[in-house]
Short mmCIF file of C-alpha atoms and ligand atoms in Angstrom, two decimals:
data_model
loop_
_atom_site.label_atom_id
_atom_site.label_comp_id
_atom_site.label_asym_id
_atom_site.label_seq_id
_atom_site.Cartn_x
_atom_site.Cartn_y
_atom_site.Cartn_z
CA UNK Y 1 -6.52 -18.17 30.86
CA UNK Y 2 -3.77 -19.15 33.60
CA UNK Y 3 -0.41 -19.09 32.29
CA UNK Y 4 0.10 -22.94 32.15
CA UNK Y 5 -3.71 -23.41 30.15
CA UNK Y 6 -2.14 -21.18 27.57
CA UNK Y 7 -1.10 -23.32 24.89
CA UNK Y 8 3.18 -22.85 24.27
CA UNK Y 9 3.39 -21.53 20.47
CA UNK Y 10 6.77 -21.60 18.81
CA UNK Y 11 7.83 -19.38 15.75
CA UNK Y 12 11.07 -18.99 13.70
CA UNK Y 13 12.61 -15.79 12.29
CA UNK Y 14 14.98 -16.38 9.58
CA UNK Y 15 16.79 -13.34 8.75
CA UNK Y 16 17.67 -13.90 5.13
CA UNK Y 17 18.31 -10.10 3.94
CA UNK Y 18 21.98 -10.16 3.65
CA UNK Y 19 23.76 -9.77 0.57
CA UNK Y 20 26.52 -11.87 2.04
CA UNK Y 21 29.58 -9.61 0.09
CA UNK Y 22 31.94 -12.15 1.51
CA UNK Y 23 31.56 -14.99 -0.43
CA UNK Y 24 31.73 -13.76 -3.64
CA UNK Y 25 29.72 -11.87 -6.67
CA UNK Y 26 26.32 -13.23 -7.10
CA UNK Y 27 22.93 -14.06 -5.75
CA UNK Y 28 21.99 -12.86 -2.22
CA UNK Y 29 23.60 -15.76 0.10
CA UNK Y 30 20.54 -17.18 1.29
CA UNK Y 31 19.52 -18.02 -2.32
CA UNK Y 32 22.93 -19.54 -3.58
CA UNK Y 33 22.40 -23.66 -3.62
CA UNK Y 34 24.04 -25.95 -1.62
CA UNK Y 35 23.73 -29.66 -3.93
CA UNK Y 36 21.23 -28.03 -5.83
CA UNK Y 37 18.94 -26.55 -2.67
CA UNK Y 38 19.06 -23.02 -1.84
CA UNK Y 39 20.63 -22.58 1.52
CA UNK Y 40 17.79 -20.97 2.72
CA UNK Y 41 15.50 -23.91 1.94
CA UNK Y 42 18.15 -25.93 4.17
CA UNK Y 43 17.51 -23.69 7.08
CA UNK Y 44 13.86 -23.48 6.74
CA UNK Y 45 13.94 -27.29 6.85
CA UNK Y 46 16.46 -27.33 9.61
CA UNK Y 47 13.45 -25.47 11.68
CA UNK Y 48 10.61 -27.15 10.73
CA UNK Y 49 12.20 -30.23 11.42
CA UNK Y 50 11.24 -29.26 15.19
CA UNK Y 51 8.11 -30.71 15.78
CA UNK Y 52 7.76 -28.17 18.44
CA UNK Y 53 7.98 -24.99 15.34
CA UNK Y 54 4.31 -24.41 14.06
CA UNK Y 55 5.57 -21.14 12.30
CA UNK Y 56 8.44 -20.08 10.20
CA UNK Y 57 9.16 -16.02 9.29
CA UNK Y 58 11.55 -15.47 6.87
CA UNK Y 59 12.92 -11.94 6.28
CA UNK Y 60 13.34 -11.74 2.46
CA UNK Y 61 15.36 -9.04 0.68
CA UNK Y 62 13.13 -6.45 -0.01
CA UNK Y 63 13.60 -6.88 -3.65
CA UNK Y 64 12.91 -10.44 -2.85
CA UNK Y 65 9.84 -11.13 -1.18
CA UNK Y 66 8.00 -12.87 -4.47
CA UNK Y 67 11.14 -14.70 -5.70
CA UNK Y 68 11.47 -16.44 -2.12
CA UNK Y 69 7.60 -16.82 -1.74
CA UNK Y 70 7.92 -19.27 -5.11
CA UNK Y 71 10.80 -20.89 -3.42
CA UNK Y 72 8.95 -22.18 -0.31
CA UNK Y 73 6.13 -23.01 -2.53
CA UNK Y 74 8.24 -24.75 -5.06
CA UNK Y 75 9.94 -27.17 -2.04
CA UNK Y 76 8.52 -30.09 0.22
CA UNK Y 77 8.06 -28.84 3.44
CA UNK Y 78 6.44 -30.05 6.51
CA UNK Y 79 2.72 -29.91 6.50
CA UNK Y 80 2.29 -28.65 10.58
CA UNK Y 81 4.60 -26.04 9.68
CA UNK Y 82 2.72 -22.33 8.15
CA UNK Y 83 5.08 -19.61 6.34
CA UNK Y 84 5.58 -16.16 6.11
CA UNK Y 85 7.60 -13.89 4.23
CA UNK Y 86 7.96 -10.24 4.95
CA UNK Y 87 10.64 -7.79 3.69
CA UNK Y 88 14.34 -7.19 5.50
CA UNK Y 89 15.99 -4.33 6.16
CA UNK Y 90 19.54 -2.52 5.88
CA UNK Y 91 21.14 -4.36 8.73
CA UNK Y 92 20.64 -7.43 10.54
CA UNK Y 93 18.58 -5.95 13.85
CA UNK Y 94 16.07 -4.27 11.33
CA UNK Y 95 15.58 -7.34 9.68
CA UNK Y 96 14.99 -9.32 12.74
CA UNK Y 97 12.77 -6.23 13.86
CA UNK Y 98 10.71 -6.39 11.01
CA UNK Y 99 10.29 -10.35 11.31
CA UNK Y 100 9.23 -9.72 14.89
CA UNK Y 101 6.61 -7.50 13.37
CA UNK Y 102 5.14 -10.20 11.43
CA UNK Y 103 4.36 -12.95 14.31
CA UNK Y 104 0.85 -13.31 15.01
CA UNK Y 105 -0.82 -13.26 18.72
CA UNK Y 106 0.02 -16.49 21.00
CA UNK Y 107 3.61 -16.86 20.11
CA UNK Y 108 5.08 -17.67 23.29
CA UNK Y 109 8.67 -18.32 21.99
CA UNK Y 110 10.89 -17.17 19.11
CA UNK Y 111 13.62 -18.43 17.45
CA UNK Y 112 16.22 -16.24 15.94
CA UNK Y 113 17.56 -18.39 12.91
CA UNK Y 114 20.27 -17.51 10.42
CA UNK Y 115 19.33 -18.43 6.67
CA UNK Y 116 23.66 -18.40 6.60
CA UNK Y 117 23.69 -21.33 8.55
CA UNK Y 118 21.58 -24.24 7.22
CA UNK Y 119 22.77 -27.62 8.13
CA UNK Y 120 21.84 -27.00 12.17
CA UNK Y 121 21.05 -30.93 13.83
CA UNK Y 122 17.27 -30.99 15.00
CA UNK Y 123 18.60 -31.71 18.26
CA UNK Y 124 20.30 -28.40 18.56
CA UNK Y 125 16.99 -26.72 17.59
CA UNK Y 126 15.04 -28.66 20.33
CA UNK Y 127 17.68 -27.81 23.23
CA UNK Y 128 17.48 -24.61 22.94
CA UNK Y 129 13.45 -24.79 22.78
CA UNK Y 130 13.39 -26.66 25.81
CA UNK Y 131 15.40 -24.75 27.39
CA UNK Y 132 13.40 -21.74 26.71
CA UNK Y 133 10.22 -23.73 27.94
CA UNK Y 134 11.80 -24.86 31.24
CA UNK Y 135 12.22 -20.97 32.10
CA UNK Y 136 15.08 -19.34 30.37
CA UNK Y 137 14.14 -15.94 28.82
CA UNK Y 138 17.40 -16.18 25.89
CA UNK Y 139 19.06 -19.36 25.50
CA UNK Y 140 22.23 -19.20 22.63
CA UNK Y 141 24.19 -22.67 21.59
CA UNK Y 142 27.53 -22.00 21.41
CA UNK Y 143 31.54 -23.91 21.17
CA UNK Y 144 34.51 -23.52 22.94
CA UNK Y 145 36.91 -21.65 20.91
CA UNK Y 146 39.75 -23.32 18.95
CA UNK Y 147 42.04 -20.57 18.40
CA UNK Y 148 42.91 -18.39 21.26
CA UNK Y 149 41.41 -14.80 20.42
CA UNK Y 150 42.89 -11.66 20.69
CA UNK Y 151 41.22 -7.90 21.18
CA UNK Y 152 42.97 -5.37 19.01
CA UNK Y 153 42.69 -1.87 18.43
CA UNK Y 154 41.66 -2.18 14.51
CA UNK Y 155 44.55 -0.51 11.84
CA UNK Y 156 43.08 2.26 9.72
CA UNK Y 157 44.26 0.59 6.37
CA UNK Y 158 43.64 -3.32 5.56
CA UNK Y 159 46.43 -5.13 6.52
CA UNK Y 160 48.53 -2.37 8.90
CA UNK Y 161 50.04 -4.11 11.91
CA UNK Y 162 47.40 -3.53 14.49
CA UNK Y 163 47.98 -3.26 18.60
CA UNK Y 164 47.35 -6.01 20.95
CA UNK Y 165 44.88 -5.14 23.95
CA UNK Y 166 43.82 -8.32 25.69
CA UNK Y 167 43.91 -11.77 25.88
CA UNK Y 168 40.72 -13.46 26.95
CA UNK Y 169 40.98 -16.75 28.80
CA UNK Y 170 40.15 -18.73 26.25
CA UNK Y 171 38.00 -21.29 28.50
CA UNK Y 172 35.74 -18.95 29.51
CA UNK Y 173 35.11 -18.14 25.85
CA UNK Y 174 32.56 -19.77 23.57
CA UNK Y 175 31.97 -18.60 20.00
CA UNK Y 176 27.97 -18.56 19.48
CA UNK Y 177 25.40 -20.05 16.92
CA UNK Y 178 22.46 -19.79 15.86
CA UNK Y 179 19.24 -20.41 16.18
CA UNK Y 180 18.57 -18.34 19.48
CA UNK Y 181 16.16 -19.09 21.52
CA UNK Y 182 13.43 -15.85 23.27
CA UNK Y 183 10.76 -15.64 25.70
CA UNK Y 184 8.55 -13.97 22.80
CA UNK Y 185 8.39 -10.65 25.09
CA UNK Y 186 11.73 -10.35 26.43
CA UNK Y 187 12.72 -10.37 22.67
CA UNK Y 188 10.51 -7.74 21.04
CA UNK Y 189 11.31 -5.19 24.30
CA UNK Y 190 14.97 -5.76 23.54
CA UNK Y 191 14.46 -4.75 19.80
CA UNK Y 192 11.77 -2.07 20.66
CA UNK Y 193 14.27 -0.67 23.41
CA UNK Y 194 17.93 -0.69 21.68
CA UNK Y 195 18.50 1.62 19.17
CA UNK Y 196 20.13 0.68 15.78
CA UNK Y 197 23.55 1.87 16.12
CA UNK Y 198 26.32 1.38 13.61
CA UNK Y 199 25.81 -1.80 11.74
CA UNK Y 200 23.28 -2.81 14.43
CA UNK Y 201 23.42 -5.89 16.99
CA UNK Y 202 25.09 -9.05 15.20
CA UNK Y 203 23.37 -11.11 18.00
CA UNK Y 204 20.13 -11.45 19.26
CA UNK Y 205 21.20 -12.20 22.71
CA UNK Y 206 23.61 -9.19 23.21
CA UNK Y 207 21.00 -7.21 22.51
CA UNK Y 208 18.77 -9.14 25.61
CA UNK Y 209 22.00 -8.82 28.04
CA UNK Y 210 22.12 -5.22 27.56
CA UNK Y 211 18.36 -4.94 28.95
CA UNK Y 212 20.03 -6.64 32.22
CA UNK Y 213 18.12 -9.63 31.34
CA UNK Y 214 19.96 -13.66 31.99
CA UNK Y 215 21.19 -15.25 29.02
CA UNK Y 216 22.28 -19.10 29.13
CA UNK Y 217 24.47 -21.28 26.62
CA UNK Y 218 24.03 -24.32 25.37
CA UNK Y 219 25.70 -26.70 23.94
CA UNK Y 220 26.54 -25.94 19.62
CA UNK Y 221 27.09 -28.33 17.15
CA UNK Y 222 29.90 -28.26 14.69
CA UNK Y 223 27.09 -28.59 11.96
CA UNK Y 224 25.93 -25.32 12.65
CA UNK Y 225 28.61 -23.16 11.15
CA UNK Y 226 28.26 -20.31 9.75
CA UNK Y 227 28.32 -20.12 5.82
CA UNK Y 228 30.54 -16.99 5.11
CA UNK Y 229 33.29 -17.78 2.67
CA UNK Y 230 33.42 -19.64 -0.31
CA UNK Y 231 35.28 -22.46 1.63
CA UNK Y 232 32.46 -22.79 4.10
CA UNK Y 233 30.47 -23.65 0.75
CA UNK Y 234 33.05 -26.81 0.47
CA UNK Y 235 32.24 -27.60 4.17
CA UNK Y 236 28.65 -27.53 3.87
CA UNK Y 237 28.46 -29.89 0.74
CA UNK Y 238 30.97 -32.28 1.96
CA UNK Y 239 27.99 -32.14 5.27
CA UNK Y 240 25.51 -33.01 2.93
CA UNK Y 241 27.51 -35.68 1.37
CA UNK Y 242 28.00 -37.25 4.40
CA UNK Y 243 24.66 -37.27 5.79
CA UNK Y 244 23.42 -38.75 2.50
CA UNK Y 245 26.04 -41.45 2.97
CA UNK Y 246 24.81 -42.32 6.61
CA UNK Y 247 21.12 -42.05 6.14
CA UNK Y 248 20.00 -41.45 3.09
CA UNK Y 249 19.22 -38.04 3.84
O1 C5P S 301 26.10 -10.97 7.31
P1 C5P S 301 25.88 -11.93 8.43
O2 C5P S 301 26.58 -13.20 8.20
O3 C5P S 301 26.07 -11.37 9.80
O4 C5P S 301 24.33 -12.26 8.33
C1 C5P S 301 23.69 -13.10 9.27
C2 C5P S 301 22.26 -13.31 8.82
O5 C5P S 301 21.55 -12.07 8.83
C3 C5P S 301 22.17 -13.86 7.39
O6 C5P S 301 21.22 -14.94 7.38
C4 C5P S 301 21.71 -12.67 6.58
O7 C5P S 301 20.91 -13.00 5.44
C5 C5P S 301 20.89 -11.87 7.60
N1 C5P S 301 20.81 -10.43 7.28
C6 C5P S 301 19.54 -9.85 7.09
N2 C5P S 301 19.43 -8.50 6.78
C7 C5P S 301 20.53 -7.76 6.60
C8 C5P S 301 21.83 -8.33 6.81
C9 C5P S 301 21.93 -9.68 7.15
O8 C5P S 301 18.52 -10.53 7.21
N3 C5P S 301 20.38 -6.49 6.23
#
């Protein structure tokens, strides 16, 4: 089959291993409810709201797998969409490995999608599909920056003073989102080729740049923050509020 017979199959990752320390004791963050939803049954819904997604992987904590099995079961979700759950790993880039792992034959192009951030507009999840589609082998949405950012040399104790070592222009920085957007092959040779090191990649897309490979932005939306500390739990409620206000959501 030519390339342009072969039919253009989309699949999510949701990496949804992460304890998520900072915002507080209790249930792994992907679990913990936003208005009475788990977040991660936000961010599934976020995806499949693509018409373009036909499959969605989440990455489970390994202890996990059957208690977030029953939760996609136990929610409304969209018929043309299938599910799988596999287990996560220790960091972030093993989960997203292992996810990778788990995508059948004829995916064309994957979605990297934090469970952490599940109030992402549809429209932000088709961009970045299209732009994939129209040629671009790792597309990220990202913002300008607000704050002007600073490079330090980190203190050894919490809280020490710690040295100044640059000043980025802040115009020619954007803070990135999620979900990113892969060529399906450019993304598993960046995972099979970078080793885990430290903590592992935080971002799909570094890990594509440091193959040599193009990455491209795209717009963000303010919607798709990240849910880190308990005052981004605030934020995403007052979201939900909101929406429910304007459309009945
Ligand atoms: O901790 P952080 O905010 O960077 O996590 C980003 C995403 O990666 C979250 O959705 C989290 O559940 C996921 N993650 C994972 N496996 C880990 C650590 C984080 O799937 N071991």
């Amino acid at each position: 089959m030519s390339d342009e017979a072969r039919p253009r199959r989309t699949a999510v990752v949701i990496p949804a291993a992460g304890r998520g320390v900072r915002l507080g004791p209790g249930a792994p963050k992907a679990l913990r409810a936003l208005n009475g939803t788990p977040m991660l049954i936000h961010a599934v819904r976020a995806m499949a709201a693509s018409r373009a997604v036909s499959l969605v992987v989440v990455v489970a904590p390994s202890d996990g797998v059957a208690e977030v099995k029953h939760l996609l079961d136990d929610h409304a979700l969209p018929e043309r969409t299938d599910y799988l759950v596999v287990a996560g790993g220790d960091t972030r880039q093993e989960s997203v490995h292992l996810g990778l792992k788990a995508l059948p034959e004829g995916v064309t192009t994957v979605l990297v999608h934090d469970a952490a951030r599940p109030l992402v507009p549809v429209d932000t999840v088709d961009a970045v599909i299209e732009a994939v589609r129209d040629g671009a082998v790792a597309v990220v949405p990202a913002l300008p920056v607000a704050d002007t950012v600073k490079e330090v040399e980190p203190a050894g104790k919490p809280g020490d003073p710690e040295q100044v070592v640059a000043t980025p222009v802040r115009a020619r920085l954007r803070a990135v989102q999620t979900p990113q957007g892969f060529d399906h092959d450019t993304l598993v040779n960046a995972h099979a080729t970078i080793a885990l090191a430290g903590e592992g990649a935080t971002d799909d897309a570094g890990m594509v740049e440091r193959l040599g490979a193009p990455v491209v932005v795209v717009p963000g939306h303010e919607e798709a923050f990240k849910v880190t500390r308990p005052l981004d739990l605030v934020l995403a409620e007052a979201v939900l509020a909101r929406r429910r206000a304007n459309d009945g959501f």
